[in-house]
Amino acid sequence: VGFYFALVVLTKLNLLDIFVFLQRAFAHYADLDPRPGGGAEVPYARLLAFCKAFNLLPSLLSLTQAYVNFRASRTADEGGGDKDDGKDAEDGADEDSHHEHSLTYPEFVEFVGRCALCAFAAPYLAKQHPTPEAKVAALFAWLHSSQARRSRGETLRVPSID
């Protein structure tokens, strides 16, 4: 699963609406990376705030599932497992220490896609949403109808996928 996979899964949905939503959500929850050449990243704590604001936690995902999806979405973790470069935290030499606890925009999109696949994999939901496309569509329908979106007056048109 990768960023490309997330894009492929989203192809049956209205991509413009989805990407506008994802960009706005990322911009709202992201912090700027103060390092030279650093971009914006969403720290893990703010990612949890996103999940709670859109009622993903605890309605669709457990805290453990959110953490597993966070870890799996990080590109530093590609190649399997935790990143361990042998540097101690007190060395201060680990350039990726900031990234270790946050997600870039492509990783954020990956996280949302993984959450969709995880949240709608429960047997009672998987029957209604059997394909990855249907699971992603269901997640965006959930995000669209959440109280957080309604309170901010945002809308996201998500067609049903048959």
mmCIF file with all atom_site columns, C-alpha atoms in Angstrom:
data_model
loop_
_atom_site.group_PDB
_atom_site.id
_atom_site.type_symbol
_atom_site.label_atom_id
_atom_site.label_alt_id
_atom_site.label_comp_id
_atom_site.label_asym_id
_atom_site.label_entity_id
_atom_site.label_seq_id
_atom_site.pdbx_PDB_ins_code
_atom_site.Cartn_x
_atom_site.Cartn_y
_atom_site.Cartn_z
_atom_site.occupancy
_atom_site.B_iso_or_equiv
_atom_site.pdbx_formal_charge
_atom_site.auth_seq_id
_atom_site.auth_comp_id
_atom_site.auth_asym_id
_atom_site.auth_atom_id
_atom_site.pdbx_PDB_model_num
ATOM 1   C CA . VAL A 1 1   ? 0.000   0.000  0.000  1.00 0.00 ? 1   VAL A CA 1
ATOM 2   C CA . GLY A 1 2   ? 1.372   3.412  -0.852 1.00 0.00 ? 2   GLY A CA 1
ATOM 3   C CA . PHE A 1 3   ? 0.448   6.943  -1.743 1.00 0.00 ? 3   PHE A CA 1
ATOM 4   C CA . TYR A 1 4   ? -0.162  5.803  -5.310 1.00 0.00 ? 4   TYR A CA 1
ATOM 5   C CA . PHE A 1 5   ? -2.541  3.100  -4.056 1.00 0.00 ? 5   PHE A CA 1
ATOM 6   C CA . ALA A 1 6   ? -4.493  5.724  -2.124 1.00 0.00 ? 6   ALA A CA 1
ATOM 7   C CA . LEU A 1 7   ? -4.870  7.751  -5.315 1.00 0.00 ? 7   LEU A CA 1
ATOM 8   C CA . VAL A 1 8   ? -5.985  4.732  -7.321 1.00 0.00 ? 8   VAL A CA 1
ATOM 9   C CA . VAL A 1 9   ? -8.582  3.856  -4.702 1.00 0.00 ? 9   VAL A CA 1
ATOM 10  C CA . LEU A 1 10  ? -9.939  7.390  -4.806 1.00 0.00 ? 10  LEU A CA 1
ATOM 11  C CA . THR A 1 11  ? -10.318 7.495  -8.609 1.00 0.00 ? 11  THR A CA 1
ATOM 12  C CA . LYS A 1 12  ? -14.000 6.568  -8.556 1.00 0.00 ? 12  LYS A CA 1
ATOM 13  C CA . LEU A 1 13  ? -14.803 9.432  -6.210 1.00 0.00 ? 13  LEU A CA 1
ATOM 14  C CA . ASN A 1 14  ? -14.942 13.125 -7.045 1.00 0.00 ? 14  ASN A CA 1
ATOM 15  C CA . LEU A 1 15  ? -11.214 13.711 -6.696 1.00 0.00 ? 15  LEU A CA 1
ATOM 16  C CA . LEU A 1 16  ? -11.376 17.482 -6.726 1.00 0.00 ? 16  LEU A CA 1
ATOM 17  C CA . ASP A 1 17  ? -13.696 17.591 -3.713 1.00 0.00 ? 17  ASP A CA 1
ATOM 18  C CA . ILE A 1 18  ? -11.673 14.971 -1.882 1.00 0.00 ? 18  ILE A CA 1
ATOM 19  C CA . PHE A 1 19  ? -8.312  16.608 -2.510 1.00 0.00 ? 19  PHE A CA 1
ATOM 20  C CA . VAL A 1 20  ? -9.656  20.014 -1.503 1.00 0.00 ? 20  VAL A CA 1
ATOM 21  C CA . PHE A 1 21  ? -10.916 18.488 1.728  1.00 0.00 ? 21  PHE A CA 1
ATOM 22  C CA . LEU A 1 22  ? -7.642  16.618 2.352  1.00 0.00 ? 22  LEU A CA 1
ATOM 23  C CA . GLN A 1 23  ? -5.579  19.736 1.663  1.00 0.00 ? 23  GLN A CA 1
ATOM 24  C CA . ARG A 1 24  ? -7.734  21.868 3.967  1.00 0.00 ? 24  ARG A CA 1
ATOM 25  C CA . ALA A 1 25  ? -7.657  19.280 6.728  1.00 0.00 ? 25  ALA A CA 1
ATOM 26  C CA . PHE A 1 26  ? -3.897  18.905 6.394  1.00 0.00 ? 26  PHE A CA 1
ATOM 27  C CA . ALA A 1 27  ? -3.355  22.670 6.413  1.00 0.00 ? 27  ALA A CA 1
ATOM 28  C CA . HIS A 1 28  ? -5.583  23.041 9.476  1.00 0.00 ? 28  HIS A CA 1
ATOM 29  C CA . TYR A 1 29  ? -3.836  20.362 11.548 1.00 0.00 ? 29  TYR A CA 1
ATOM 30  C CA . ALA A 1 30  ? -0.255  20.731 10.246 1.00 0.00 ? 30  ALA A CA 1
ATOM 31  C CA . ASP A 1 31  ? 2.673   22.487 11.870 1.00 0.00 ? 31  ASP A CA 1
ATOM 32  C CA . LEU A 1 32  ? 5.439   24.055 9.844  1.00 0.00 ? 32  LEU A CA 1
ATOM 33  C CA . ASP A 1 33  ? 8.750   22.229 10.087 1.00 0.00 ? 33  ASP A CA 1
ATOM 34  C CA . PRO A 1 34  ? 11.289  24.794 11.330 1.00 0.00 ? 34  PRO A CA 1
ATOM 35  C CA . ARG A 1 35  ? 14.268  23.002 9.724  1.00 0.00 ? 35  ARG A CA 1
ATOM 36  C CA . PRO A 1 36  ? 15.720  24.503 6.530  1.00 0.00 ? 36  PRO A CA 1
ATOM 37  C CA . GLY A 1 37  ? 13.799  23.106 3.583  1.00 0.00 ? 37  GLY A CA 1
ATOM 38  C CA . GLY A 1 38  ? 11.251  21.583 5.946  1.00 0.00 ? 38  GLY A CA 1
ATOM 39  C CA . GLY A 1 39  ? 7.603   21.565 4.968  1.00 0.00 ? 39  GLY A CA 1
ATOM 40  C CA . ALA A 1 40  ? 4.406   21.195 6.892  1.00 0.00 ? 40  ALA A CA 1
ATOM 41  C CA . GLU A 1 41  ? 3.741   18.065 8.914  1.00 0.00 ? 41  GLU A CA 1
ATOM 42  C CA . VAL A 1 42  ? 0.872   16.858 11.086 1.00 0.00 ? 42  VAL A CA 1
ATOM 43  C CA . PRO A 1 43  ? 2.143   15.773 14.515 1.00 0.00 ? 43  PRO A CA 1
ATOM 44  C CA . TYR A 1 44  ? 0.651   12.592 15.943 1.00 0.00 ? 44  TYR A CA 1
ATOM 45  C CA . ALA A 1 45  ? -1.253  14.481 18.662 1.00 0.00 ? 45  ALA A CA 1
ATOM 46  C CA . ARG A 1 46  ? -2.929  16.715 16.065 1.00 0.00 ? 46  ARG A CA 1
ATOM 47  C CA . LEU A 1 47  ? -3.671  13.660 13.919 1.00 0.00 ? 47  LEU A CA 1
ATOM 48  C CA . LEU A 1 48  ? -5.600  12.265 16.875 1.00 0.00 ? 48  LEU A CA 1
ATOM 49  C CA . ALA A 1 49  ? -7.390  15.617 17.160 1.00 0.00 ? 49  ALA A CA 1
ATOM 50  C CA . PHE A 1 50  ? -8.399  15.255 13.484 1.00 0.00 ? 50  PHE A CA 1
ATOM 51  C CA . CYS A 1 51  ? -9.702  11.741 14.173 1.00 0.00 ? 51  CYS A CA 1
ATOM 52  C CA . LYS A 1 52  ? -11.673 12.910 17.200 1.00 0.00 ? 52  LYS A CA 1
ATOM 53  C CA . ALA A 1 53  ? -13.052 16.031 15.476 1.00 0.00 ? 53  ALA A CA 1
ATOM 54  C CA . PHE A 1 54  ? -14.465 13.882 12.682 1.00 0.00 ? 54  PHE A CA 1
ATOM 55  C CA . ASN A 1 55  ? -15.623 11.212 15.130 1.00 0.00 ? 55  ASN A CA 1
ATOM 56  C CA . LEU A 1 56  ? -13.347 8.521  13.705 1.00 0.00 ? 56  LEU A CA 1
ATOM 57  C CA . LEU A 1 57  ? -12.150 7.912  17.260 1.00 0.00 ? 57  LEU A CA 1
ATOM 58  C CA . PRO A 1 58  ? -13.776 6.029  18.933 1.00 0.00 ? 58  PRO A CA 1
ATOM 59  C CA . SER A 1 59  ? -16.700 5.379  16.562 1.00 0.00 ? 59  SER A CA 1
ATOM 60  C CA . LEU A 1 60  ? -14.829 3.730  13.673 1.00 0.00 ? 60  LEU A CA 1
ATOM 61  C CA . LEU A 1 61  ? -11.282 3.215  14.943 1.00 0.00 ? 61  LEU A CA 1
ATOM 62  C CA . SER A 1 62  ? -9.649  2.347  18.208 1.00 0.00 ? 62  SER A CA 1
ATOM 63  C CA . LEU A 1 63  ? -6.673  4.346  19.429 1.00 0.00 ? 63  LEU A CA 1
ATOM 64  C CA . THR A 1 64  ? -4.500  1.327  18.679 1.00 0.00 ? 64  THR A CA 1
ATOM 65  C CA . GLN A 1 65  ? -5.778  1.105  15.101 1.00 0.00 ? 65  GLN A CA 1
ATOM 66  C CA . ALA A 1 66  ? -5.113  4.820  14.587 1.00 0.00 ? 66  ALA A CA 1
ATOM 67  C CA . TYR A 1 67  ? -1.563  4.389  15.887 1.00 0.00 ? 67  TYR A CA 1
ATOM 68  C CA . VAL A 1 68  ? -0.894  1.349  13.705 1.00 0.00 ? 68  VAL A CA 1
ATOM 69  C CA . ASN A 1 69  ? -2.161  3.259  10.651 1.00 0.00 ? 69  ASN A CA 1
ATOM 70  C CA . PHE A 1 70  ? -0.002  6.235  11.613 1.00 0.00 ? 70  PHE A CA 1
ATOM 71  C CA . ARG A 1 71  ? 3.112   4.060  11.872 1.00 0.00 ? 71  ARG A CA 1
ATOM 72  C CA . ALA A 1 72  ? 2.323   2.233  8.634  1.00 0.00 ? 72  ALA A CA 1
ATOM 73  C CA . SER A 1 73  ? 1.820   5.524  6.764  1.00 0.00 ? 73  SER A CA 1
ATOM 74  C CA . ARG A 1 74  ? 5.228   6.924  7.604  1.00 0.00 ? 74  ARG A CA 1
ATOM 75  C CA . THR A 1 75  ? 7.701   6.608  4.724  1.00 0.00 ? 75  THR A CA 1
ATOM 76  C CA . ALA A 1 76  ? 10.496  6.287  7.286  1.00 0.00 ? 76  ALA A CA 1
ATOM 77  C CA . ASP A 1 77  ? 8.957   2.935  8.166  1.00 0.00 ? 77  ASP A CA 1
ATOM 78  C CA . GLU A 1 78  ? 9.081   1.564  4.611  1.00 0.00 ? 78  GLU A CA 1
ATOM 79  C CA . GLY A 1 79  ? 11.139  -1.551 4.500  1.00 0.00 ? 79  GLY A CA 1
ATOM 80  C CA . GLY A 1 80  ? 9.595   -2.882 7.666  1.00 0.00 ? 80  GLY A CA 1
ATOM 81  C CA . GLY A 1 81  ? 9.178   -1.814 11.207 1.00 0.00 ? 81  GLY A CA 1
ATOM 82  C CA . ASP A 1 82  ? 10.509  0.963  13.323 1.00 0.00 ? 82  ASP A CA 1
ATOM 83  C CA . LYS A 1 83  ? 13.273  3.162  12.074 1.00 0.00 ? 83  LYS A CA 1
ATOM 84  C CA . ASP A 1 84  ? 16.390  2.523  14.108 1.00 0.00 ? 84  ASP A CA 1
ATOM 85  C CA . ASP A 1 85  ? 19.480  4.239  12.795 1.00 0.00 ? 85  ASP A CA 1
ATOM 86  C CA . GLY A 1 86  ? 21.522  3.548  15.910 1.00 0.00 ? 86  GLY A CA 1
ATOM 87  C CA . LYS A 1 87  ? 21.545  7.158  17.097 1.00 0.00 ? 87  LYS A CA 1
ATOM 88  C CA . ASP A 1 88  ? 20.631  7.955  20.652 1.00 0.00 ? 88  ASP A CA 1
ATOM 89  C CA . ALA A 1 89  ? 18.060  10.635 21.349 1.00 0.00 ? 89  ALA A CA 1
ATOM 90  C CA . GLU A 1 90  ? 20.605  12.548 23.419 1.00 0.00 ? 90  GLU A CA 1
ATOM 91  C CA . ASP A 1 91  ? 23.005  12.760 20.446 1.00 0.00 ? 91  ASP A CA 1
ATOM 92  C CA . GLY A 1 92  ? 20.708  15.320 18.821 1.00 0.00 ? 92  GLY A CA 1
ATOM 93  C CA . ALA A 1 93  ? 22.012  14.118 15.470 1.00 0.00 ? 93  ALA A CA 1
ATOM 94  C CA . ASP A 1 94  ? 18.862  12.395 14.274 1.00 0.00 ? 94  ASP A CA 1
ATOM 95  C CA . GLU A 1 95  ? 17.592  14.615 11.454 1.00 0.00 ? 95  GLU A CA 1
ATOM 96  C CA . ASP A 1 96  ? 14.338  12.685 11.165 1.00 0.00 ? 96  ASP A CA 1
ATOM 97  C CA . SER A 1 97  ? 13.341  12.949 14.828 1.00 0.00 ? 97  SER A CA 1
ATOM 98  C CA . HIS A 1 98  ? 10.722  15.572 14.009 1.00 0.00 ? 98  HIS A CA 1
ATOM 99  C CA . HIS A 1 99  ? 9.329   13.422 11.213 1.00 0.00 ? 99  HIS A CA 1
ATOM 100 C CA . GLU A 1 100 ? 9.275   10.380 13.467 1.00 0.00 ? 100 GLU A CA 1
ATOM 101 C CA . HIS A 1 101 ? 6.215   11.775 15.254 1.00 0.00 ? 101 HIS A CA 1
ATOM 102 C CA . SER A 1 102 ? 4.431   13.456 12.341 1.00 0.00 ? 102 SER A CA 1
ATOM 103 C CA . LEU A 1 103 ? 3.148   12.926 8.798  1.00 0.00 ? 103 LEU A CA 1
ATOM 104 C CA . THR A 1 104 ? 3.831   14.835 5.590  1.00 0.00 ? 104 THR A CA 1
ATOM 105 C CA . TYR A 1 105 ? 0.953   15.501 3.185  1.00 0.00 ? 105 TYR A CA 1
ATOM 106 C CA . PRO A 1 106 ? 1.432   12.301 1.123  1.00 0.00 ? 106 PRO A CA 1
ATOM 107 C CA . GLU A 1 107 ? 1.675   10.323 4.361  1.00 0.00 ? 107 GLU A CA 1
ATOM 108 C CA . PHE A 1 108 ? -1.477  12.032 5.663  1.00 0.00 ? 108 PHE A CA 1
ATOM 109 C CA . VAL A 1 109 ? -3.360  10.931 2.524  1.00 0.00 ? 109 VAL A CA 1
ATOM 110 C CA . GLU A 1 110 ? -1.980  7.425  3.039  1.00 0.00 ? 110 GLU A CA 1
ATOM 111 C CA . PHE A 1 111 ? -3.144  7.537  6.674  1.00 0.00 ? 111 PHE A CA 1
ATOM 112 C CA . VAL A 1 112 ? -6.696  8.487  5.659  1.00 0.00 ? 112 VAL A CA 1
ATOM 113 C CA . GLY A 1 113 ? -6.773  5.682  3.095  1.00 0.00 ? 113 GLY A CA 1
ATOM 114 C CA . ARG A 1 114 ? -5.491  3.142  5.608  1.00 0.00 ? 114 ARG A CA 1
ATOM 115 C CA . CYS A 1 115 ? -8.062  4.304  8.158  1.00 0.00 ? 115 CYS A CA 1
ATOM 116 C CA . ALA A 1 116 ? -10.825 3.736  5.607  1.00 0.00 ? 116 ALA A CA 1
ATOM 117 C CA . LEU A 1 117 ? -9.664  0.206  4.883  1.00 0.00 ? 117 LEU A CA 1
ATOM 118 C CA . CYS A 1 118 ? -9.281  -0.563 8.587  1.00 0.00 ? 118 CYS A CA 1
ATOM 119 C CA . ALA A 1 119 ? -12.497 1.079  9.808  1.00 0.00 ? 119 ALA A CA 1
ATOM 120 C CA . PHE A 1 120 ? -14.762 -0.593 7.275  1.00 0.00 ? 120 PHE A CA 1
ATOM 121 C CA . ALA A 1 121 ? -13.135 -4.020 7.540  1.00 0.00 ? 121 ALA A CA 1
ATOM 122 C CA . ALA A 1 122 ? -15.308 -4.975 10.512 1.00 0.00 ? 122 ALA A CA 1
ATOM 123 C CA . PRO A 1 123 ? -17.574 -7.890 9.481  1.00 0.00 ? 123 PRO A CA 1
ATOM 124 C CA . TYR A 1 124 ? -20.796 -5.939 9.960  1.00 0.00 ? 124 TYR A CA 1
ATOM 125 C CA . LEU A 1 125 ? -19.454 -3.101 7.751  1.00 0.00 ? 125 LEU A CA 1
ATOM 126 C CA . ALA A 1 126 ? -17.476 -5.198 5.261  1.00 0.00 ? 126 ALA A CA 1
ATOM 127 C CA . LYS A 1 127 ? -20.665 -6.740 3.880  1.00 0.00 ? 127 LYS A CA 1
ATOM 128 C CA . GLN A 1 128 ? -21.944 -3.279 2.941  1.00 0.00 ? 128 GLN A CA 1
ATOM 129 C CA . HIS A 1 129 ? -18.514 -2.069 1.778  1.00 0.00 ? 129 HIS A CA 1
ATOM 130 C CA . PRO A 1 130 ? -16.746 -5.122 0.305  1.00 0.00 ? 130 PRO A CA 1
ATOM 131 C CA . THR A 1 131 ? -14.187 -3.393 -1.945 1.00 0.00 ? 131 THR A CA 1
ATOM 132 C CA . PRO A 1 132 ? -11.403 -0.944 -1.077 1.00 0.00 ? 132 PRO A CA 1
ATOM 133 C CA . GLU A 1 133 ? -13.168 1.679  -3.214 1.00 0.00 ? 133 GLU A CA 1
ATOM 134 C CA . ALA A 1 134 ? -16.391 1.218  -1.256 1.00 0.00 ? 134 ALA A CA 1
ATOM 135 C CA . LYS A 1 135 ? -14.526 1.474  2.057  1.00 0.00 ? 135 LYS A CA 1
ATOM 136 C CA . VAL A 1 136 ? -12.875 4.759  1.009  1.00 0.00 ? 136 VAL A CA 1
ATOM 137 C CA . ALA A 1 137 ? -16.215 6.082  -0.269 1.00 0.00 ? 137 ALA A CA 1
ATOM 138 C CA . ALA A 1 138 ? -17.811 5.143  3.045  1.00 0.00 ? 138 ALA A CA 1
ATOM 139 C CA . LEU A 1 139 ? -15.102 6.960  4.994  1.00 0.00 ? 139 LEU A CA 1
ATOM 140 C CA . PHE A 1 140 ? -15.540 10.130 2.968  1.00 0.00 ? 140 PHE A CA 1
ATOM 141 C CA . ALA A 1 141 ? -19.320 9.874  3.388  1.00 0.00 ? 141 ALA A CA 1
ATOM 142 C CA . TRP A 1 142 ? -18.653 9.600  7.135  1.00 0.00 ? 142 TRP A CA 1
ATOM 143 C CA . LEU A 1 143 ? -16.351 12.626 7.064  1.00 0.00 ? 143 LEU A CA 1
ATOM 144 C CA . HIS A 1 144 ? -18.922 14.532 5.032  1.00 0.00 ? 144 HIS A CA 1
ATOM 145 C CA . SER A 1 145 ? -21.675 13.900 7.548  1.00 0.00 ? 145 SER A CA 1
ATOM 146 C CA . SER A 1 146 ? -19.601 14.453 10.677 1.00 0.00 ? 146 SER A CA 1
ATOM 147 C CA . GLN A 1 147 ? -20.461 17.197 13.119 1.00 0.00 ? 147 GLN A CA 1
ATOM 148 C CA . ALA A 1 148 ? -17.029 18.834 12.709 1.00 0.00 ? 148 ALA A CA 1
ATOM 149 C CA . ARG A 1 149 ? -17.685 19.506 9.033  1.00 0.00 ? 149 ARG A CA 1
ATOM 150 C CA . ARG A 1 150 ? -21.221 20.755 9.604  1.00 0.00 ? 150 ARG A CA 1
ATOM 151 C CA . SER A 1 151 ? -20.101 23.139 12.330 1.00 0.00 ? 151 SER A CA 1
ATOM 152 C CA . ARG A 1 152 ? -17.539 24.693 9.959  1.00 0.00 ? 152 ARG A CA 1
ATOM 153 C CA . GLY A 1 153 ? -20.029 24.847 7.082  1.00 0.00 ? 153 GLY A CA 1
ATOM 154 C CA . GLU A 1 154 ? -17.876 22.722 4.764  1.00 0.00 ? 154 GLU A CA 1
ATOM 155 C CA . THR A 1 155 ? -19.354 20.253 2.317  1.00 0.00 ? 155 THR A CA 1
ATOM 156 C CA . LEU A 1 156 ? -17.902 17.318 0.460  1.00 0.00 ? 156 LEU A CA 1
ATOM 157 C CA . ARG A 1 157 ? -19.884 15.678 -2.316 1.00 0.00 ? 157 ARG A CA 1
ATOM 158 C CA . VAL A 1 158 ? -19.267 11.947 -2.351 1.00 0.00 ? 158 VAL A CA 1
ATOM 159 C CA . PRO A 1 159 ? -21.188 9.861  -4.885 1.00 0.00 ? 159 PRO A CA 1
ATOM 160 C CA . SER A 1 160 ? -22.138 6.335  -3.970 1.00 0.00 ? 160 SER A CA 1
ATOM 161 C CA . ILE A 1 161 ? -20.090 3.561  -5.521 1.00 0.00 ? 161 ILE A CA 1
ATOM 162 C CA . ASP A 1 162 ? -21.972 0.528  -6.742 1.00 0.00 ? 162 ASP A CA 1
#
